[in-house]
Short mmCIF file of C-alpha atoms in Angstrom, two decimals:
data_model
loop_
_atom_site.label_atom_id
_atom_site.label_comp_id
_atom_site.label_asym_id
_atom_site.label_seq_id
_atom_site.Cartn_x
_atom_site.Cartn_y
_atom_site.Cartn_z
CA MET O 193 -27.50 -30.10 -4.84
CA SER O 194 -29.16 -28.34 -7.79
CA ARG O 195 -29.12 -24.60 -8.20
CA THR O 196 -31.48 -22.25 -9.98
CA SER O 197 -30.24 -19.41 -12.16
CA ALA O 198 -31.35 -16.79 -9.64
CA PRO O 199 -29.42 -15.91 -6.47
CA PRO O 200 -30.96 -17.24 -3.29
CA PRO O 201 -33.29 -14.72 -1.68
CA SER O 202 -32.72 -15.89 1.87
CA ASP O 203 -29.88 -14.84 4.15
CA ALA O 204 -29.94 -18.13 6.03
CA ALA O 205 -26.64 -19.84 6.69
CA HIS O 206 -25.47 -22.46 4.21
CA PRO O 207 -25.46 -26.11 5.34
CA THR O 208 -21.69 -26.23 5.50
CA ASP O 209 -21.60 -23.38 8.03
CA SER O 210 -23.98 -25.15 10.41
CA ALA O 211 -21.85 -28.31 10.16
CA LEU O 212 -18.63 -26.44 11.02
CA THR O 213 -17.74 -25.79 14.65
CA HIS O 214 -17.58 -22.31 16.19
CA GLY O 215 -14.26 -22.61 17.99
CA LEU O 216 -12.60 -19.30 17.06
CA LYS O 217 -12.56 -16.59 19.70
CA GLN O 218 -12.45 -12.83 19.14
CA ARG O 219 -8.72 -12.73 19.90
CA HIS O 220 -8.18 -15.36 17.19
CA LEU O 221 -10.12 -13.33 14.62
CA SER O 222 -8.28 -10.12 15.47
CA MET O 223 -4.90 -11.80 15.11
CA ILE O 224 -5.94 -13.59 11.89
CA ALA O 225 -6.81 -10.17 10.49
CA LEU O 226 -3.43 -8.84 11.60
CA GLY O 227 -1.58 -11.90 10.36
CA GLY O 228 -3.14 -11.43 6.94
CA VAL O 229 -1.82 -7.87 6.83
CA ILE O 230 1.78 -8.70 7.71
CA GLY O 231 3.09 -11.15 5.13
CA ALA O 232 6.26 -12.10 3.30
CA GLY O 233 5.16 -9.75 0.50
CA LEU O 234 5.80 -6.84 2.84
CA PHE O 235 9.16 -8.08 4.14
CA VAL O 236 10.62 -9.18 0.80
CA GLY O 237 8.47 -8.11 -2.15
CA SER O 238 8.50 -4.43 -1.23
CA GLY O 239 12.18 -4.22 -2.19
CA ALA O 240 11.43 -4.30 -5.93
CA GLY O 241 8.84 -1.56 -5.48
CA ILE O 242 11.30 0.70 -3.66
CA ALA O 243 13.99 0.07 -6.28
CA ALA O 244 11.55 1.15 -9.01
CA ALA O 245 9.64 4.02 -7.39
CA GLY O 246 12.22 5.38 -4.94
CA PRO O 247 10.82 7.44 -2.05
CA SER O 248 7.49 7.77 -3.90
CA ILE O 249 6.81 4.16 -2.88
CA VAL O 250 5.22 5.69 0.24
CA ILE O 251 2.56 7.33 -1.94
CA ALA O 252 2.14 4.11 -3.94
CA TYR O 253 1.50 2.08 -0.78
CA GLY O 254 -0.82 4.81 0.48
CA ILE O 255 -2.95 4.69 -2.70
CA SER O 256 -3.11 0.89 -2.87
CA GLY O 257 -3.70 0.74 0.89
CA LEU O 258 -6.69 3.06 0.50
CA LEU O 259 -8.10 0.76 -2.18
CA VAL O 260 -7.63 -2.26 0.09
CA MET O 261 -9.40 -0.42 2.92
CA PHE O 262 -12.38 0.15 0.61
CA VAL O 263 -12.41 -3.53 -0.40
CA MET O 264 -12.21 -4.69 3.21
CA ARG O 265 -14.98 -2.30 4.24
CA MET O 266 -17.22 -3.63 1.46
CA LEU O 267 -16.41 -7.23 2.35
CA GLY O 268 -16.91 -6.49 6.04
CA GLU O 269 -20.33 -5.01 5.35
CA MET O 270 -21.49 -8.12 3.48
CA SER O 271 -19.85 -10.59 5.86
CA ALA O 272 -21.30 -8.96 8.99
CA ALA O 273 -24.76 -9.04 7.37
CA ASN O 274 -24.32 -12.65 6.20
CA PRO O 275 -21.36 -14.52 7.77
CA ALA O 276 -20.44 -17.49 5.58
CA SER O 277 -17.36 -19.68 5.21
CA GLY O 278 -17.53 -19.01 1.47
CA SER O 279 -17.28 -15.25 2.13
CA PHE O 280 -17.17 -13.25 -1.11
CA SER O 281 -18.03 -16.35 -3.18
CA VAL O 282 -21.35 -16.64 -1.32
CA HIS O 283 -21.95 -12.89 -1.68
CA ALA O 284 -21.23 -13.03 -5.43
CA GLU O 285 -23.64 -15.95 -5.84
CA ARG O 286 -26.41 -14.10 -4.01
CA ALA O 287 -25.83 -10.82 -5.82
CA ILE O 288 -24.90 -11.84 -9.37
CA GLY O 289 -25.68 -15.54 -9.77
CA PRO O 290 -24.23 -19.03 -9.19
CA TRP O 291 -21.71 -18.60 -12.04
CA ALA O 292 -20.15 -15.64 -10.23
CA GLY O 293 -19.85 -17.53 -6.93
CA PHE O 294 -18.32 -20.46 -8.81
CA THR O 295 -15.77 -18.25 -10.61
CA ALA O 296 -14.72 -16.17 -7.62
CA GLY O 297 -14.56 -19.17 -5.29
CA TRP O 298 -12.54 -21.58 -7.44
CA ALA O 299 -10.19 -18.84 -8.68
CA PHE O 300 -9.44 -17.96 -5.07
CA TRP O 301 -8.98 -21.64 -4.18
CA VAL O 302 -6.38 -22.05 -6.94
CA LEU O 303 -4.64 -18.86 -5.77
CA LEU O 304 -4.43 -20.08 -2.16
CA CYS O 305 -3.23 -23.58 -3.05
CA VAL O 306 -0.46 -22.29 -5.33
CA ALA O 307 0.47 -19.75 -2.66
CA VAL O 308 0.82 -22.58 -0.13
CA GLY O 309 3.39 -24.21 -2.40
CA LEU O 310 5.30 -20.96 -2.98
CA GLU O 311 5.39 -20.17 0.73
CA GLY O 312 6.61 -23.70 1.48
CA ILE O 313 9.44 -23.30 -1.04
CA GLY O 314 10.41 -19.93 0.45
CA ALA O 315 10.42 -21.30 4.01
CA ALA O 316 12.45 -24.35 2.95
CA GLN O 317 15.07 -22.14 1.28
CA ILE O 318 15.60 -20.27 4.56
CA VAL O 319 15.96 -23.51 6.56
CA THR O 320 18.37 -25.08 4.04
CA GLY O 321 20.45 -21.91 4.34
CA TRP O 322 20.85 -22.76 8.02
CA LEU O 323 21.23 -26.49 7.36
CA PRO O 324 23.00 -26.82 3.99
CA GLY O 325 22.82 -30.18 2.29
CA THR O 326 19.28 -30.95 3.44
CA PRO O 327 16.73 -31.27 0.59
CA GLU O 328 14.27 -28.41 0.18
CA TRP O 329 11.38 -30.69 -0.77
CA ALA O 330 11.75 -32.59 2.52
CA TRP O 331 11.35 -29.38 4.52
CA VAL O 332 8.31 -28.41 2.46
CA ALA O 333 6.84 -31.84 3.12
CA LEU O 334 7.49 -31.44 6.85
CA PHE O 335 5.79 -28.02 6.93
CA MET O 336 2.85 -29.47 5.00
CA VAL O 337 2.46 -32.33 7.46
CA VAL O 338 2.54 -29.97 10.45
CA PHE O 339 -0.09 -27.61 9.04
CA LEU O 340 -2.13 -30.49 7.70
CA GLY O 341 -2.29 -31.68 11.29
CA THR O 342 -3.32 -28.29 12.69
CA ASN O 343 -6.05 -27.91 10.08
CA LEU O 344 -7.35 -31.48 10.36
CA ALA O 345 -7.84 -31.01 14.09
CA ALA O 346 -10.41 -28.69 15.67
CA VAL O 347 -10.51 -25.17 14.25
CA LYS O 348 -9.36 -23.73 17.58
CA ASN O 349 -5.94 -25.32 16.93
CA PHE O 350 -5.65 -23.35 13.68
CA GLY O 351 -6.72 -20.25 15.59
CA GLU O 352 -4.07 -20.75 18.27
CA PHE O 353 -1.30 -21.27 15.71
CA GLU O 354 -2.32 -18.12 13.85
CA PHE O 355 -2.67 -16.15 17.08
CA TRP O 356 0.94 -16.78 18.09
CA PHE O 357 2.32 -16.48 14.55
CA ALA O 358 0.60 -13.11 14.18
CA ALA O 359 1.71 -11.99 17.64
CA LEU O 360 5.36 -12.65 16.76
CA LYS O 361 4.99 -10.74 13.47
CA VAL O 362 3.35 -7.78 15.21
CA ILE O 363 6.12 -7.66 17.83
CA ALA O 364 8.81 -7.83 15.13
CA ILE O 365 7.38 -5.07 12.96
CA THR O 366 6.58 -2.88 15.97
CA LEU O 367 10.20 -3.11 17.16
CA PHE O 368 11.33 -2.35 13.63
CA LEU O 369 9.18 0.78 13.44
CA VAL O 370 10.30 1.97 16.89
CA LEU O 371 13.99 1.52 15.98
CA GLY O 372 13.42 3.33 12.69
CA LEU O 373 11.66 6.28 14.30
CA LEU O 374 14.40 6.62 16.94
CA ALA O 375 17.01 6.61 14.18
CA ILE O 376 15.10 9.22 12.15
CA LEU O 377 14.92 11.45 15.23
CA GLY O 378 18.64 10.93 15.83
CA VAL O 379 18.20 9.57 19.36
CA LEU O 380 19.28 5.99 18.63
CA PRO O 381 22.83 5.53 19.97
CA GLY O 382 25.44 5.63 17.21
CA THR O 383 23.13 7.16 14.58
CA ASP O 384 22.57 10.66 13.24
CA SER O 385 19.24 11.88 11.89
CA PRO O 386 19.28 11.71 8.06
CA GLY O 387 16.73 14.51 7.77
CA THR O 388 15.20 14.57 4.29
CA SER O 389 18.42 13.74 2.42
CA ASN O 390 17.25 10.27 1.35
CA LEU O 391 13.82 11.59 0.32
CA THR O 392 15.03 14.43 -1.89
CA GLY O 393 18.52 13.33 -2.95
CA GLU O 394 19.63 10.66 -5.45
CA GLY O 395 17.17 11.73 -8.13
CA GLY O 396 14.52 13.25 -5.88
CA PHE O 397 11.20 11.91 -4.66
CA LEU O 398 10.35 10.44 -8.11
CA PRO O 399 13.79 9.30 -9.33
CA ASN O 400 12.48 7.07 -12.14
CA GLY O 401 9.55 9.26 -13.13
CA SER O 402 5.98 8.11 -13.61
CA GLU O 403 7.00 4.71 -15.05
CA GLY O 404 8.93 3.84 -11.91
CA PHE O 405 6.00 4.98 -9.79
CA ILE O 406 3.60 2.77 -11.77
CA ILE O 407 5.83 -0.29 -11.25
CA GLY O 408 5.97 0.49 -7.53
CA LEU O 409 2.20 0.95 -7.41
CA LEU O 410 1.56 -2.43 -9.04
CA ALA O 411 4.03 -4.11 -6.65
CA SER O 412 2.27 -2.53 -3.67
CA VAL O 413 -1.21 -3.65 -4.75
CA PHE O 414 -0.28 -7.33 -4.75
CA ALA O 415 1.52 -7.10 -1.40
CA TYR O 416 -1.82 -6.72 0.39
CA GLY O 417 -3.26 -10.16 -0.37
CA GLY O 418 -4.41 -12.28 2.59
CA LEU O 419 -6.85 -9.97 4.34
CA GLU O 420 -9.83 -11.90 3.00
CA THR O 421 -9.17 -14.89 5.27
CA VAL O 422 -10.65 -13.16 8.31
CA THR O 423 -14.11 -13.02 6.72
CA ILE O 424 -13.88 -16.73 5.89
CA ALA O 425 -12.88 -17.51 9.48
CA ALA O 426 -15.70 -15.38 10.90
CA ALA O 427 -18.25 -18.12 10.11
CA GLU O 428 -16.50 -20.37 12.66
CA SER O 429 -16.26 -17.79 15.43
CA GLU O 430 -18.36 -17.63 18.59
CA ASP O 431 -20.08 -14.41 17.48
CA PRO O 432 -19.65 -14.09 13.69
CA VAL O 433 -21.37 -10.72 13.24
CA ARG O 434 -19.57 -8.87 16.02
CA GLY O 435 -16.32 -10.72 15.32
CA VAL O 436 -16.04 -9.83 11.65
CA ALA O 437 -17.14 -6.24 12.25
CA LYS O 438 -14.45 -5.67 14.88
CA ALA O 439 -11.73 -7.53 12.98
CA VAL O 440 -12.34 -5.60 9.75
CA ARG O 441 -12.39 -2.24 11.53
CA THR O 442 -9.13 -2.85 13.38
CA ALA O 443 -7.37 -4.36 10.33
CA MET O 444 -7.91 -1.26 8.23
CA TRP O 445 -5.99 1.28 10.31
CA ARG O 446 -3.22 -1.25 10.84
CA ILE O 447 -2.72 -1.32 7.07
CA ALA O 448 -1.65 2.31 7.27
CA VAL O 449 0.62 1.76 10.25
CA PHE O 450 2.37 -1.41 9.10
CA TYR O 451 2.64 -0.92 5.35
CA VAL O 452 2.78 2.82 4.74
CA GLY O 453 4.64 3.42 8.02
CA SER O 454 7.27 0.78 7.19
CA MET O 455 7.89 2.19 3.73
CA ALA O 456 8.22 5.73 5.12
CA VAL O 457 10.76 4.64 7.73
CA ILE O 458 12.82 2.61 5.23
CA VAL O 459 13.11 5.26 2.51
CA ALA O 460 13.85 7.95 5.11
CA LEU O 461 16.81 5.98 6.50
CA VAL O 462 18.20 4.01 3.55
CA PRO O 463 19.03 5.39 0.07
CA TRP O 464 16.44 3.93 -2.29
CA ASP O 465 19.16 2.85 -4.75
CA ASP O 466 21.11 0.85 -2.16
CA PRO O 467 21.61 -2.55 -3.91
CA LYS O 468 20.71 -4.38 -0.68
CA VAL O 469 17.14 -3.03 -0.82
CA ALA O 470 16.26 -5.07 -3.90
CA GLU O 471 18.71 -7.95 -3.45
CA VAL O 472 18.14 -9.00 0.15
CA GLY O 473 15.12 -6.95 1.19
CA PRO O 474 14.46 -3.45 2.53
CA PHE O 475 14.01 -4.51 6.15
CA TYR O 476 17.39 -6.22 6.21
CA ALA O 477 18.92 -3.19 4.45
CA MET O 478 17.61 -0.86 7.17
CA LEU O 479 18.79 -3.03 10.09
CA ASP O 480 22.18 -3.40 8.43
CA HIS O 481 22.32 0.38 7.83
CA LEU O 482 21.72 0.94 11.55
CA GLY O 483 24.60 -1.41 12.38
CA ILE O 484 22.45 -4.02 14.13
CA GLY O 485 24.44 -7.24 14.32
CA GLY O 486 22.95 -10.36 12.80
CA ALA O 487 20.45 -8.33 10.74
CA ALA O 488 20.26 -11.04 8.07
CA GLU O 489 19.46 -13.79 10.55
CA ILE O 490 16.92 -11.65 12.39
CA MET O 491 15.06 -10.98 9.14
CA ASN O 492 15.30 -14.63 8.08
CA VAL O 493 13.56 -15.68 11.30
CA VAL O 494 10.83 -13.03 10.84
CA ILE O 495 10.31 -13.98 7.18
CA LEU O 496 10.20 -17.69 8.07
CA ILE O 497 7.46 -16.98 10.63
CA ALA O 498 5.55 -14.92 8.05
CA LEU O 499 5.78 -17.69 5.45
CA LEU O 500 4.72 -20.46 7.86
CA SER O 501 1.81 -18.31 9.08
CA ALA O 502 0.70 -17.73 5.49
CA MET O 503 0.90 -21.47 4.73
CA ASN O 504 -1.29 -22.26 7.72
CA ALA O 505 -3.84 -19.56 6.88
CA ASN O 506 -3.99 -20.42 3.19
CA ILE O 507 -4.60 -24.14 3.80
CA TYR O 508 -7.40 -23.12 6.13
CA GLY O 509 -8.90 -20.59 3.69
CA ALA O 510 -8.68 -22.97 0.71
CA SER O 511 -10.36 -25.81 2.58
CA ARG O 512 -13.25 -23.63 3.80
CA MET O 513 -13.79 -22.09 0.39
CA ALA O 514 -13.85 -25.53 -1.27
CA CYS O 515 -16.24 -26.88 1.36
CA SER O 516 -18.58 -23.93 0.91
CA LEU O 517 -18.56 -24.29 -2.88
CA VAL O 518 -19.43 -27.99 -2.65
CA ALA O 519 -22.24 -27.28 -0.18
CA ARG O 520 -23.74 -24.96 -2.81
CA GLY O 521 -23.53 -27.61 -5.52
CA GLN O 522 -20.46 -26.02 -7.12
CA GLY O 523 -17.98 -28.90 -6.87
CA PRO O 524 -17.36 -32.63 -6.20
CA LYS O 525 -19.51 -33.81 -3.28
CA ARG O 526 -16.71 -35.80 -1.62
CA LEU O 527 -14.71 -32.58 -1.22
CA GLY O 528 -17.39 -31.22 1.09
CA THR O 529 -17.29 -34.00 3.70
CA VAL O 530 -17.32 -32.51 7.20
CA SER O 531 -16.13 -34.67 10.10
CA SER O 532 -16.22 -33.46 13.72
CA GLY O 533 -16.81 -29.94 12.47
CA VAL O 534 -13.78 -29.95 10.13
CA PRO O 535 -13.85 -30.30 6.29
CA ARG O 536 -11.03 -32.84 6.38
CA THR O 537 -11.23 -33.97 2.75
CA ALA O 538 -10.98 -30.36 1.56
CA VAL O 539 -8.01 -29.75 3.88
CA LEU O 540 -6.22 -32.82 2.51
CA VAL O 541 -6.91 -32.05 -1.17
CA SER O 542 -5.93 -28.38 -0.79
CA SER O 543 -2.64 -29.38 0.86
CA LEU O 544 -1.89 -32.00 -1.81
CA PHE O 545 -2.56 -29.46 -4.57
CA GLY O 546 -0.11 -27.09 -2.88
CA PHE O 547 2.54 -29.81 -2.64
CA LEU O 548 1.96 -30.68 -6.32
CA CYS O 549 2.87 -27.07 -7.15
CA VAL O 550 6.12 -27.57 -5.21
CA LEU O 551 6.92 -30.71 -7.20
CA LEU O 552 6.20 -28.85 -10.45
CA SER O 553 8.82 -26.26 -9.47
CA TYR O 554 11.35 -29.13 -9.62
CA TRP O 555 9.88 -31.16 -12.48
CA ARG O 556 8.85 -28.37 -14.87
CA PRO O 557 10.64 -25.18 -13.73
CA ASP O 558 10.83 -23.66 -17.22
CA ASP O 559 7.31 -24.04 -18.58
CA VAL O 560 4.49 -25.37 -16.36
CA PHE O 561 5.57 -23.72 -13.10
CA PRO O 562 6.02 -20.18 -14.56
CA TRP O 563 2.66 -20.56 -16.32
CA LEU O 564 1.09 -21.51 -12.99
CA LEU O 565 2.58 -18.42 -11.33
CA ASN O 566 1.34 -16.13 -14.11
CA MET O 567 -2.11 -17.70 -13.91
CA ILE O 568 -2.60 -16.55 -10.30
CA GLY O 569 -0.84 -13.20 -10.81
CA ALA O 570 -3.97 -11.03 -10.94
CA VAL O 571 -6.56 -13.34 -9.32
CA ILE O 572 -6.84 -11.12 -6.25
CA LEU O 573 -7.94 -8.22 -8.48
CA VAL O 574 -10.61 -10.42 -10.05
CA VAL O 575 -11.84 -11.31 -6.55
CA TRP O 576 -11.89 -7.64 -5.54
CA ILE O 577 -14.03 -6.77 -8.57
CA PHE O 578 -16.54 -9.47 -7.62
CA ILE O 579 -16.58 -8.06 -4.07
CA ALA O 580 -17.27 -4.50 -5.26
CA VAL O 581 -20.00 -5.49 -7.74
CA SER O 582 -21.63 -7.75 -5.15
CA GLN O 583 -21.62 -4.99 -2.54
CA LEU O 584 -23.24 -2.55 -4.97
CA ILE O 585 -26.12 -4.98 -5.48
CA LEU O 586 -26.49 -6.42 -1.97
CA ARG O 587 -26.31 -3.07 -0.16
CA SER O 588 -29.34 -1.79 -2.07
CA ARG O 589 -31.15 -5.07 -1.41
CA LEU O 590 -30.38 -4.97 2.32
CA GLU O 591 -31.47 -1.34 2.68
CA ARG O 592 -34.88 -2.32 1.29
CA ARG O 593 -35.36 -5.67 3.04
CA ALA O 594 -33.23 -5.84 6.21
CA PRO O 595 -31.50 -2.55 7.11
CA GLU O 596 -30.87 -3.82 10.65
CA LYS O 597 -28.25 -6.22 9.22
CA LEU O 598 -26.02 -3.33 8.11
CA VAL O 599 -23.79 -3.50 11.17
CA VAL O 600 -20.82 -2.36 9.09
CA ARG O 601 -21.49 0.19 6.35
CA MET O 602 -19.36 1.09 3.35
CA TRP O 603 -18.47 4.79 3.48
CA LEU O 604 -20.22 7.20 1.08
CA PHE O 605 -22.12 4.44 -0.70
CA PRO O 606 -22.28 4.10 -3.69
CA VAL O 607 -19.65 6.72 -4.60
CA LEU O 608 -16.60 5.06 -3.01
CA THR O 609 -17.61 1.61 -4.26
CA ILE O 610 -17.70 2.96 -7.82
CA VAL O 611 -14.39 4.78 -7.27
CA ALA O 612 -12.84 1.50 -6.08
CA LEU O 613 -14.15 -0.33 -9.15
CA LEU O 614 -12.71 2.31 -11.47
CA ALA O 615 -9.38 2.08 -9.63
CA MET O 616 -9.31 -1.70 -10.16
CA LEU O 617 -9.98 -1.27 -13.87
CA GLY O 618 -7.22 1.34 -13.95
CA ILE O 619 -4.81 -1.18 -12.40
CA PHE O 620 -5.71 -3.66 -15.14
CA LEU O 621 -4.82 -1.05 -17.76
CA LEU O 622 -1.52 -0.30 -16.02
CA MET O 623 -0.73 -4.04 -15.98
CA LEU O 624 -1.25 -4.18 -19.74
CA ARG O 625 1.41 -1.46 -20.17
CA GLN O 626 4.13 -3.45 -18.36
CA PRO O 627 5.60 -6.55 -20.11
CA ASP O 628 5.97 -8.59 -16.90
CA THR O 629 2.50 -7.90 -15.55
CA ARG O 630 0.91 -8.16 -19.01
CA ASP O 631 1.69 -11.89 -19.09
CA GLN O 632 0.18 -12.31 -15.63
CA LEU O 633 -2.96 -10.45 -16.62
CA LEU O 634 -3.47 -12.52 -19.77
CA ALA O 635 -2.92 -15.83 -17.93
CA THR O 636 -5.30 -14.81 -15.13
CA GLY O 637 -7.79 -13.66 -17.76
CA ALA O 638 -7.65 -17.10 -19.38
CA LEU O 639 -8.26 -18.85 -16.04
CA THR O 640 -11.15 -16.51 -15.24
CA ALA O 641 -12.71 -16.99 -18.68
CA VAL O 642 -12.60 -20.79 -18.34
CA LEU O 643 -14.22 -20.62 -14.90
CA VAL O 644 -16.91 -18.22 -16.13
CA VAL O 645 -17.80 -20.54 -19.04
CA VAL O 646 -17.90 -23.62 -16.79
CA GLY O 647 -19.95 -21.72 -14.21
CA LEU O 648 -22.49 -20.53 -16.78
CA VAL O 649 -22.85 -24.03 -18.25
CA ARG O 650 -23.43 -25.49 -14.77
CA GLN O 651 -25.93 -22.76 -13.98
CA LYS O 652 -27.94 -23.39 -17.17
CA ARG O 653 -27.97 -27.14 -16.54
CA ALA O 654 -29.19 -26.59 -12.99
CA ALA O 655 -31.93 -24.28 -14.24
CA ARG O 656 -33.18 -27.02 -16.58
CA THR O 657 -33.19 -29.65 -13.82
CA PRO O 658 -36.78 -30.45 -12.71
CA GLY O 659 -37.41 -29.33 -9.15
CA ALA O 660 -34.22 -27.26 -9.01
#
């Protein structure tokens, strides 16, 4: 399919969306939104942030959470006005041009596929801890086969898996927050209220100064990835416009409850410099601090569920993004084959790419695999920038041409959109200051630059094609 250099003026659905089934219900969408919020990054990755920032990690998660709320509101506005399985890639193509949709879409596809491999490795490590002597790669392969099956079948099967995965995660984190609040109030049997001792002692609220806070802020930003899947899934729901609007609205306040609330409870109960916080995770450290037996195994089960849920969701998101890109002439045609309402070729290729990343972790653990991890390190920020720029352009266009489609509206437009963009650029500058994140930023920059060049070349060729 040839493309012109100008974004398409129509808001009609893309061919791939009409070929896909609409088997997701509102309860599926709501839980997919929730499942995207509660990930392994929260349960495990937050430990490094707490170790660096101390109690100020609560402020760091609050700031990054506010930025994520802005991004989700912008994405929700565009997706409610124009539901599409390509989500922000479609919006970027309409607003900026085909090269932008190409860059945002394929960068996100690479991110999701690599993430599938990483989540498989993490889940396998937990299982081999229970069953020592069994090979990790075999467990990863088993998980891949299971989720390949759920995603090759009707989309409602994916929705059911995610519904129950998300439900278990919500129950786990809700119980965790309730236990923490009871302990803070001193009403949990066998515990005394710590008051503010852990917030003001051991170096104070900012024990490692501004540098520690910056490290914690960067760690918190990248813990929020995964929320975008709900807008991809909306195109396959029974009522895409109402579904995405409701899911985005409910997901935003849950960010505050689950992320900021969890960090506040943890640093109030556990000294931030407790070695267990960084070594085995802050949630385990808190349960252990409260004397709850089997804390390690409880957290391993919760983390395993979070990892398997993320694998399932990322295979789904990668396959739909690839299928949407192909339908817009932005990739190999065979990848866009839809059978019985499911893009089965895209599901298979996305899963195989993820498993290849797992094999690279064994074959080339010292060079190729670390390079791959660095390459996707800041992709989510690149995607967020495309979302913000697209919303700036499309909101003005919609207000002139079809204001009735603005079911969800970005707050204080365009001020907060511009504030969000400036915040993203500020995060890039902070990443350049830190040696670890600098490598990630440079590798992601190289990937983005390659995709931009390829996208521009394809766009120019399409523009020269007669009858494009």
